[in-house]
Amino acid sequence: MPTPPSPAPVNAANDVKPEPSPVQWAEIVQQLGAEIAGPLSAALEQIQNLATTGQISRRGLRLLRRSVDDARTAGMLGQQLARLASGRLRLNRERQHLTQMLRSVLAQRSRETQARGVQVRQSLQPVEIWADGALLFALLNALMDWALANTHSSVDLRLDLTPWPVKARLSCRFAHRSLELLGDGGEPPASSVGIDSLAWRLLEQTALTLGVLPLREQEAGITLLTLEFNQLAPDEMAPAVDSTHARLEAEAERMGGNSRPLAGCQLLILSANRELRSEAQAAVRHMGMLVDVVGSVAEAEQFCREGLPHALLFDAALMNEALLQLIAGIMRDAPDFSFVEMFDGEHRTQLSTATSDGVARVSRRHLPDALPSLLMFELTRRS
């Protein structure tokens, strides 16, 4: 990985404050409105053309879908920013293996990076820190969201330790302008629009909430972001929690002190039963997750080809060879992916760590009380 430019260029986003002022939050809200209104205006134009002509081209349909997806994404980013701004977060700092978690995120998003044609180059030293697992996971995903949306090159990730004072340092480097346009000229004013998007705001505020300093530098079309982690983990391991009941109770306690604890995580619900889908959606509605629903294994396969969610909640009644192949394929690409199987009738709640196939299980009758804490455990067991 190339050596970071020195001295620091003029366009460095290093003057961030630990807590945004009301003016800064007002700017974020204004930006949120713009990033929702823009795609919806484009979608409205396609709908008006459809109403006028009675038909829509494939290109118009693709534009309509993209516009709706962009507006939906902006809305989800707004929900996550609102959670950070609420002041109701209660961080549960535990020992986290930062390197393993980053590799897990990269594996989970490998299909997406391949579909975009982006190579992610890694140079990762083993590093353990003290951090809130759910928020750290959200930070790493926010980093990838922002980098993949703006790169015109490979994405170079380096994780190492500074000599003194000892800190963990995660750097992300990519070209935010097309390589053909890179030259000796100055940074054009319009070039920072994408990298200063709402996705950047979420990345920045998530880092600050974790106590991580985000240092961003731009020079000649190259962006370098460095995240500095100060709280390294000591050698001794934190005590483990043994029983399923105790683990779920611990996650429920954590969730009680957090507003929308899994905001930004994407859950795919697979069931042909409309009532079961509705019950599952109702059970996780308060968690702030992005929830998508499909009614068949074929639809789930198509969904996952376009980009993996963070968890798959599926009806045991749909278990067949195609679903087994889908699960096996996802496990190969993302070993830490979360699967939860829903059963009709009596079935005790099981964590994935207690089953031979790595799939968590829950009874339909226990969805309202057990599913939220079960998902909380499954989506934060990445240390």
Tab-separated table of C-alpha atoms in Angstrom:
chain	number	residue	atom	x	y	z
A	1	MET	CA	0.000	0.000	0.000
A	2	PRO	CA	1.447	3.431	-0.934
A	3	THR	CA	2.785	5.653	1.828
A	4	PRO	CA	0.251	8.312	2.939
A	5	PRO	CA	1.003	11.764	1.490
A	6	SER	CA	3.062	14.067	3.687
A	7	PRO	CA	2.651	16.766	4.752
A	8	ALA	CA	-1.120	16.603	5.168
A	9	PRO	CA	-2.889	18.290	2.249
A	10	VAL	CA	-5.145	21.264	2.590
A	11	ASN	CA	-8.331	19.257	2.026
A	12	ALA	CA	-8.146	17.261	5.261
A	13	ALA	CA	-11.364	16.585	7.173
A	14	ASN	CA	-9.611	16.484	10.529
A	15	ASP	CA	-11.278	19.383	12.306
A	16	VAL	CA	-14.290	17.356	13.474
A	17	LYS	CA	-15.634	17.833	16.981
A	18	PRO	CA	-16.547	14.932	19.280
A	19	GLU	CA	-20.175	16.071	19.354
A	20	PRO	CA	-21.787	17.976	16.464
A	21	SER	CA	-23.297	21.329	17.324
A	22	PRO	CA	-26.990	22.043	16.661
A	23	VAL	CA	-25.894	23.888	13.510
A	24	GLN	CA	-24.030	20.808	12.292
A	25	TRP	CA	-27.021	18.574	12.993
A	26	ALA	CA	-29.181	21.060	11.088
A	27	GLU	CA	-26.797	20.707	8.133
A	28	ILE	CA	-27.057	16.925	8.368
A	29	VAL	CA	-30.867	17.122	8.373
A	30	GLN	CA	-30.762	19.443	5.362
A	31	GLN	CA	-28.463	17.009	3.563
A	32	LEU	CA	-30.785	14.127	4.441
A	33	GLY	CA	-33.716	15.974	2.893
A	34	ALA	CA	-31.742	16.642	-0.278
A	35	GLU	CA	-30.580	13.036	-0.646
A	36	ILE	CA	-34.160	11.785	-0.272
A	37	ALA	CA	-35.823	14.474	-2.393
A	38	GLY	CA	-33.423	14.104	-5.331
A	39	PRO	CA	-34.092	10.405	-6.056
A	40	LEU	CA	-37.826	10.772	-5.342
A	41	SER	CA	-38.039	13.628	-7.875
A	42	ALA	CA	-36.391	11.398	-10.464
A	43	ALA	CA	-38.802	8.571	-9.577
A	44	LEU	CA	-41.781	10.922	-9.862
A	45	GLU	CA	-40.657	11.896	-13.356
A	46	GLN	CA	-40.643	8.245	-14.451
A	47	ILE	CA	-44.084	7.702	-12.882
A	48	GLN	CA	-45.470	10.754	-14.691
A	49	ASN	CA	-44.101	9.442	-17.996
A	50	LEU	CA	-45.756	6.100	-17.284
A	51	ALA	CA	-49.074	7.797	-16.486
A	52	THR	CA	-48.874	9.817	-19.706
A	53	THR	CA	-47.775	7.102	-22.133
A	54	GLY	CA	-49.110	4.003	-20.397
A	55	GLN	CA	-45.770	2.249	-20.796
A	56	ILE	CA	-42.272	2.293	-19.418
A	57	SER	CA	-39.032	1.156	-21.009
A	58	ARG	CA	-36.603	-1.225	-19.370
A	59	ARG	CA	-34.209	1.662	-18.926
A	60	GLY	CA	-36.959	3.740	-17.316
A	61	LEU	CA	-37.830	0.842	-15.019
A	62	ARG	CA	-34.191	0.510	-13.971
A	63	LEU	CA	-34.001	4.253	-13.284
A	64	LEU	CA	-37.221	4.110	-11.267
A	65	ARG	CA	-35.983	1.213	-9.154
A	66	ARG	CA	-32.591	2.879	-8.610
A	67	SER	CA	-34.235	6.131	-7.552
A	68	VAL	CA	-36.499	4.373	-5.047
A	69	ASP	CA	-33.537	2.359	-3.702
A	70	ASP	CA	-31.446	5.546	-3.314
A	71	ALA	CA	-34.234	7.306	-1.427
A	72	ARG	CA	-34.763	4.262	0.779
A	73	THR	CA	-31.047	4.064	1.541
A	74	ALA	CA	-30.978	7.750	2.468
A	75	GLY	CA	-33.925	7.192	4.793
A	76	MET	CA	-32.115	4.318	6.518
A	77	LEU	CA	-28.994	6.444	6.905
A	78	GLY	CA	-31.179	9.104	8.482
A	79	GLN	CA	-32.567	6.562	10.956
A	80	GLN	CA	-29.067	5.506	11.973
A	81	LEU	CA	-27.939	9.131	12.385
A	82	ALA	CA	-31.035	9.840	14.490
A	83	ARG	CA	-30.092	6.922	16.724
A	84	LEU	CA	-26.610	8.370	17.235
A	85	ALA	CA	-28.067	11.804	17.945
A	86	SER	CA	-30.664	10.523	20.424
A	87	GLY	CA	-28.269	10.419	23.374
A	88	ARG	CA	-29.875	7.145	24.500
A	89	LEU	CA	-27.099	4.812	23.399
A	90	ARG	CA	-25.577	2.699	26.138
A	91	LEU	CA	-22.321	1.253	24.890
A	92	ASN	CA	-21.314	-2.172	26.124
A	93	ARG	CA	-17.544	-2.278	25.708
A	94	GLU	CA	-16.202	-5.787	25.385
A	95	ARG	CA	-13.094	-7.412	23.972
A	96	GLN	CA	-13.371	-7.374	20.159
A	97	HIS	CA	-10.996	-8.953	17.653
A	98	LEU	CA	-10.952	-6.056	15.196
A	99	THR	CA	-9.071	-7.996	12.520
A	100	GLN	CA	-11.470	-10.934	12.545
A	101	MET	CA	-14.499	-8.656	12.508
A	102	LEU	CA	-13.136	-6.693	9.538
A	103	ARG	CA	-12.414	-9.899	7.636
A	104	SER	CA	-15.938	-11.093	8.426
A	105	VAL	CA	-17.415	-7.883	7.009
A	106	LEU	CA	-15.264	-8.160	3.879
A	107	ALA	CA	-16.278	-11.803	3.381
A	108	GLN	CA	-19.933	-10.937	3.823
A	109	ARG	CA	-19.645	-8.213	1.196
A	110	SER	CA	-17.490	-10.160	-1.250
A	111	ARG	CA	-20.378	-10.678	-3.689
A	112	GLU	CA	-21.059	-6.959	-3.706
A	113	THR	CA	-17.418	-6.029	-4.322
A	114	GLN	CA	-17.173	-8.602	-7.111
A	115	ALA	CA	-20.382	-7.308	-8.713
A	116	ARG	CA	-18.972	-3.771	-8.629
A	117	GLY	CA	-15.645	-4.953	-10.024
A	118	VAL	CA	-13.766	-3.536	-7.029
A	119	GLN	CA	-10.668	-5.239	-5.654
A	120	VAL	CA	-10.194	-4.916	-1.897
A	121	ARG	CA	-6.528	-5.255	-0.968
A	122	GLN	CA	-5.784	-6.109	2.665
A	123	SER	CA	-2.780	-5.786	4.924
A	124	LEU	CA	-4.135	-6.600	8.374
A	125	GLN	CA	-2.189	-7.183	11.570
A	126	PRO	CA	-3.968	-9.026	14.415
A	127	VAL	CA	-5.466	-6.379	16.705
A	128	GLU	CA	-7.857	-6.640	19.662
A	129	ILE	CA	-9.621	-3.648	21.175
A	130	TRP	CA	-12.298	-2.770	23.723
A	131	ALA	CA	-15.428	-1.575	21.937
A	132	ASP	CA	-19.176	-2.019	21.635
A	133	GLY	CA	-19.554	-4.933	19.219
A	134	ALA	CA	-22.737	-3.803	17.471
A	135	LEU	CA	-21.474	-0.258	16.927
A	136	LEU	CA	-18.046	-1.461	15.776
A	137	PHE	CA	-19.731	-3.755	13.257
A	138	ALA	CA	-21.850	-0.809	12.079
A	139	LEU	CA	-18.706	1.328	11.721
A	140	LEU	CA	-16.920	-1.216	9.525
A	141	ASN	CA	-19.987	-1.598	7.311
A	142	ALA	CA	-20.364	2.194	7.081
A	143	LEU	CA	-16.714	2.371	6.008
A	144	MET	CA	-17.314	-0.131	3.213
A	145	ASP	CA	-20.564	1.574	2.146
A	146	TRP	CA	-18.767	4.885	1.784
A	147	ALA	CA	-15.632	3.525	0.109
A	148	LEU	CA	-17.447	1.294	-2.402
A	149	ALA	CA	-19.812	4.122	-3.366
A	150	ASN	CA	-16.936	6.480	-4.163
A	151	THR	CA	-13.964	4.458	-5.359
A	152	HIS	CA	-12.740	4.538	-8.940
A	153	SER	CA	-9.945	2.110	-8.131
A	154	SER	CA	-9.173	-0.675	-5.719
A	155	VAL	CA	-9.788	-0.139	-2.009
A	156	ASP	CA	-6.639	-0.563	0.086
A	157	LEU	CA	-7.151	-1.464	3.755
A	158	ARG	CA	-4.306	-1.523	6.265
A	159	LEU	CA	-4.593	-2.346	9.970
A	160	ASP	CA	-1.530	-1.924	12.169
A	161	LEU	CA	-0.263	-0.540	15.467
A	162	THR	CA	1.533	2.754	15.962
A	163	PRO	CA	4.858	2.524	17.849
A	164	TRP	CA	4.234	5.140	20.586
A	165	PRO	CA	1.773	5.911	21.920
A	166	VAL	CA	0.415	2.521	20.935
A	167	LYS	CA	-2.837	2.791	18.983
A	168	ALA	CA	-4.632	0.611	16.480
A	169	ARG	CA	-4.809	2.342	13.114
A	170	LEU	CA	-7.146	1.293	10.303
A	171	SER	CA	-6.544	3.132	7.044
A	172	CYS	CA	-8.640	3.045	3.881
A	173	ARG	CA	-7.229	4.442	0.636
A	174	PHE	CA	-8.878	4.751	-2.786
A	175	ALA	CA	-9.122	7.041	-5.812
A	176	HIS	CA	-12.318	9.091	-5.685
A	177	ARG	CA	-11.778	10.325	-9.230
A	178	SER	CA	-11.344	8.261	-12.362
A	179	LEU	CA	-7.715	7.251	-12.777
A	180	GLU	CA	-7.712	8.730	-16.302
A	181	LEU	CA	-8.541	12.145	-14.841
A	182	LEU	CA	-5.853	12.122	-12.171
A	183	GLY	CA	-3.105	14.610	-12.843
A	184	ASP	CA	-1.053	17.324	-11.246
A	185	GLY	CA	-3.935	19.804	-11.039
A	186	GLY	CA	-5.675	20.879	-7.858
A	187	GLU	CA	-8.745	19.239	-6.398
A	188	PRO	CA	-11.830	20.468	-8.318
A	189	PRO	CA	-14.620	21.768	-6.063
A	190	ALA	CA	-17.219	19.272	-7.306
A	191	SER	CA	-15.054	16.229	-6.613
A	192	SER	CA	-15.873	16.091	-2.890
A	193	VAL	CA	-19.670	15.906	-3.304
A	194	GLY	CA	-19.789	12.089	-3.230
A	195	ILE	CA	-17.295	11.598	-0.433
A	196	ASP	CA	-19.069	14.217	1.707
A	197	SER	CA	-22.394	12.400	1.313
A	198	LEU	CA	-24.764	11.245	4.027
A	199	ALA	CA	-22.832	7.953	4.075
A	200	TRP	CA	-19.754	9.913	5.173
A	201	ARG	CA	-21.756	11.685	7.881
A	202	LEU	CA	-22.860	8.325	9.263
A	203	LEU	CA	-19.325	6.926	9.147
A	204	GLU	CA	-17.946	10.008	10.876
A	205	GLN	CA	-20.564	10.123	13.652
A	206	THR	CA	-20.410	6.360	14.284
A	207	ALA	CA	-16.639	6.630	14.711
A	208	LEU	CA	-16.931	9.564	17.104
A	209	THR	CA	-19.605	7.793	19.149
A	210	LEU	CA	-17.195	4.865	19.552
A	211	GLY	CA	-14.415	7.213	20.613
A	212	VAL	CA	-12.545	6.616	17.339
A	213	LEU	CA	-10.891	9.575	15.645
A	214	PRO	CA	-11.568	9.745	11.871
A	215	LEU	CA	-8.770	11.524	9.981
A	216	ARG	CA	-9.538	12.126	6.311
A	217	GLU	CA	-7.128	13.461	3.718
A	218	GLN	CA	-7.656	14.235	0.029
A	219	GLU	CA	-4.998	15.010	-2.508
A	220	ALA	CA	-4.935	14.783	-6.319
A	221	GLY	CA	-8.022	12.595	-6.497
A	222	ILE	CA	-6.868	10.203	-3.752
A	223	THR	CA	-8.749	9.839	-0.463
A	224	LEU	CA	-7.085	8.439	2.649
A	225	LEU	CA	-9.163	7.820	5.776
A	226	THR	CA	-7.465	6.751	8.998
A	227	LEU	CA	-9.436	5.497	12.000
A	228	GLU	CA	-7.485	5.552	15.270
A	229	PHE	CA	-8.546	3.189	18.067
A	230	ASN	CA	-7.076	4.104	21.455
A	231	GLN	CA	-8.540	1.376	23.681
A	232	LEU	CA	-6.468	-1.729	22.966
A	233	ALA	CA	-7.446	-4.930	24.750
A	234	PRO	CA	-5.125	-6.375	27.441
A	235	ASP	CA	-3.811	-9.909	27.199
A	236	GLU	CA	-6.316	-11.494	29.530
A	237	MET	CA	-9.592	-12.686	28.004
A	238	ALA	CA	-12.941	-11.376	29.179
A	239	PRO	CA	-15.112	-13.946	30.978
A	240	ALA	CA	-17.429	-15.891	28.690
A	241	VAL	CA	-21.196	-16.242	29.115
A	242	ASP	CA	-22.225	-19.874	29.094
A	243	SER	CA	-25.945	-20.485	28.953
A	244	THR	CA	-28.360	-19.607	26.177
A	245	HIS	CA	-30.741	-18.031	28.660
A	246	ALA	CA	-28.030	-15.877	30.215
A	247	ARG	CA	-26.736	-14.737	26.844
A	248	LEU	CA	-30.159	-13.736	25.590
A	249	GLU	CA	-30.907	-11.948	28.851
A	250	ALA	CA	-27.636	-10.036	28.526
A	251	GLU	CA	-28.492	-8.993	24.988
A	252	ALA	CA	-32.021	-7.985	26.043
A	253	GLU	CA	-30.536	-5.807	28.804
A	254	ARG	CA	-28.208	-4.177	26.293
A	255	MET	CA	-31.073	-3.625	23.903
A	256	GLY	CA	-33.196	-2.023	26.588
A	257	GLY	CA	-30.685	0.809	26.917
A	258	ASN	CA	-30.264	1.373	23.190
A	259	SER	CA	-32.616	3.118	20.821
A	260	ARG	CA	-33.042	0.961	17.687
A	261	PRO	CA	-29.980	-1.178	18.490
A	262	LEU	CA	-29.546	-2.835	15.082
A	263	ALA	CA	-30.287	0.197	12.929
A	264	GLY	CA	-28.570	-0.266	9.589
A	265	CYS	CA	-28.468	-4.075	9.691
A	266	GLN	CA	-30.370	-5.737	6.856
A	267	LEU	CA	-32.664	-8.697	7.545
A	268	LEU	CA	-34.174	-10.863	4.795
A	269	ILE	CA	-37.329	-12.774	5.775
A	270	LEU	CA	-38.082	-15.864	3.673
A	271	SER	CA	-41.544	-17.370	4.029
A	272	ALA	CA	-44.442	-18.215	1.746
A	273	ASN	CA	-46.825	-17.658	4.682
A	274	ARG	CA	-47.987	-14.037	4.702
A	275	GLU	CA	-49.097	-14.156	8.338
A	276	LEU	CA	-45.728	-15.525	9.462
A	277	ARG	CA	-43.921	-12.797	7.528
A	278	SER	CA	-46.076	-10.165	9.229
A	279	GLU	CA	-45.430	-11.648	12.677
A	280	ALA	CA	-41.673	-11.670	12.092
A	281	GLN	CA	-41.723	-8.086	10.826
A	282	ALA	CA	-43.733	-6.958	13.844
A	283	ALA	CA	-41.255	-8.644	16.223
A	284	VAL	CA	-38.274	-6.638	14.881
A	285	ARG	CA	-40.028	-3.392	13.937
A	286	HIS	CA	-38.639	-1.483	16.949
A	287	MET	CA	-35.045	-2.470	16.186
A	288	GLY	CA	-34.525	-0.120	13.248
A	289	MET	CA	-33.416	-2.874	10.873
A	290	LEU	CA	-33.816	-2.703	7.111
A	291	VAL	CA	-36.260	-5.575	6.501
A	292	ASP	CA	-36.912	-7.183	3.119
A	293	VAL	CA	-39.382	-9.991	2.464
A	294	VAL	CA	-39.413	-12.754	-0.166
A	295	GLY	CA	-41.858	-15.605	-0.617
A	296	SER	CA	-39.710	-18.274	-2.268
A	297	VAL	CA	-36.206	-19.701	-2.264
A	298	ALA	CA	-35.737	-18.542	-5.867
A	299	GLU	CA	-36.520	-14.964	-4.843
A	300	ALA	CA	-34.086	-15.261	-1.928
A	301	GLU	CA	-31.360	-16.510	-4.295
A	302	GLN	CA	-31.925	-13.544	-6.614
A	303	PHE	CA	-31.870	-11.129	-3.667
A	304	CYS	CA	-28.599	-12.537	-2.327
A	305	ARG	CA	-26.958	-12.432	-5.763
A	306	GLU	CA	-27.433	-8.666	-5.778
A	307	GLY	CA	-25.909	-8.284	-2.292
A	308	LEU	CA	-26.002	-10.244	0.938
A	309	PRO	CA	-28.132	-9.012	3.841
A	310	HIS	CA	-26.728	-9.375	7.346
A	311	ALA	CA	-29.148	-12.136	8.375
A	312	LEU	CA	-31.625	-14.573	6.822
A	313	LEU	CA	-34.747	-15.482	8.812
A	314	PHE	CA	-36.468	-18.379	7.067
A	315	ASP	CA	-39.479	-20.648	7.487
A	316	ALA	CA	-38.585	-24.278	8.236
A	317	ALA	CA	-41.460	-25.326	5.966
A	318	LEU	CA	-39.432	-24.133	2.953
A	319	MET	CA	-36.408	-26.289	3.730
A	320	ASN	CA	-35.416	-28.155	0.567
A	321	GLU	CA	-32.317	-28.876	-1.471
A	322	ALA	CA	-32.316	-25.413	-3.085
A	323	LEU	CA	-32.410	-23.671	0.292
A	324	LEU	CA	-29.646	-25.935	1.640
A	325	GLN	CA	-27.494	-25.006	-1.362
A	326	LEU	CA	-28.210	-21.305	-0.809
A	327	ILE	CA	-27.206	-21.575	2.866
A	328	ALA	CA	-24.055	-23.518	1.995
A	329	GLY	CA	-23.062	-20.950	-0.653
A	330	ILE	CA	-23.535	-18.022	1.722
A	331	MET	CA	-21.575	-19.811	4.452
A	332	ARG	CA	-18.673	-20.239	2.031
A	333	ASP	CA	-18.681	-16.528	1.146
A	334	ALA	CA	-19.457	-15.222	4.648
A	335	PRO	CA	-18.678	-17.746	7.420
A	336	ASP	CA	-20.099	-15.463	10.141
A	337	PHE	CA	-23.406	-14.803	8.349
A	338	SER	CA	-26.465	-15.168	10.606
A	339	PHE	CA	-29.200	-17.726	9.820
A	340	VAL	CA	-32.342	-18.124	11.935
A	341	GLU	CA	-34.909	-20.863	11.254
A	342	MET	CA	-38.548	-20.401	12.333
A	343	PHE	CA	-40.584	-23.457	13.392
A	344	ASP	CA	-44.291	-23.965	13.882
A	345	GLY	CA	-45.299	-25.575	17.152
A	346	GLU	CA	-43.085	-26.113	20.186
A	347	HIS	CA	-39.357	-25.614	19.695
A	348	ARG	CA	-36.824	-24.341	22.169
A	349	THR	CA	-34.810	-21.283	21.207
A	350	GLN	CA	-31.277	-22.229	20.118
A	351	LEU	CA	-28.289	-20.006	19.409
A	352	SER	CA	-26.185	-20.792	16.360
A	353	THR	CA	-23.287	-21.600	18.689
A	354	ALA	CA	-25.348	-24.491	20.137
A	355	THR	CA	-26.348	-26.186	16.862
A	356	SER	CA	-24.314	-28.533	14.692
A	357	ASP	CA	-25.087	-26.678	11.449
A	358	GLY	CA	-24.548	-23.120	12.754
A	359	VAL	CA	-28.217	-22.141	12.259
A	360	ALA	CA	-30.127	-20.498	15.136
A	361	ARG	CA	-33.694	-21.637	15.728
A	362	VAL	CA	-36.811	-20.127	17.271
A	363	SER	CA	-40.444	-21.152	17.583
A	364	ARG	CA	-43.083	-19.052	15.852
A	365	ARG	CA	-44.918	-18.568	19.142
A	366	HIS	CA	-41.769	-17.090	20.684
A	367	LEU	CA	-41.048	-14.574	17.922
A	368	PRO	CA	-42.244	-11.482	19.859
A	369	ASP	CA	-40.184	-12.126	22.989
A	370	ALA	CA	-37.197	-14.166	21.750
A	371	LEU	CA	-36.434	-13.052	18.193
A	372	PRO	CA	-35.129	-9.524	18.978
A	373	SER	CA	-32.595	-10.684	21.563
A	374	LEU	CA	-31.691	-13.714	19.440
A	375	LEU	CA	-30.886	-11.480	16.452
A	376	MET	CA	-29.026	-9.109	18.749
A	377	PHE	CA	-26.770	-11.945	19.859
A	378	GLU	CA	-26.302	-13.420	16.385
A	379	LEU	CA	-25.437	-10.099	14.759
A	380	THR	CA	-22.934	-9.052	17.421
A	381	ARG	CA	-21.061	-12.349	17.978
A	382	ARG	CA	-18.110	-11.276	15.863
A	383	SER	CA	-15.261	-11.098	18.284
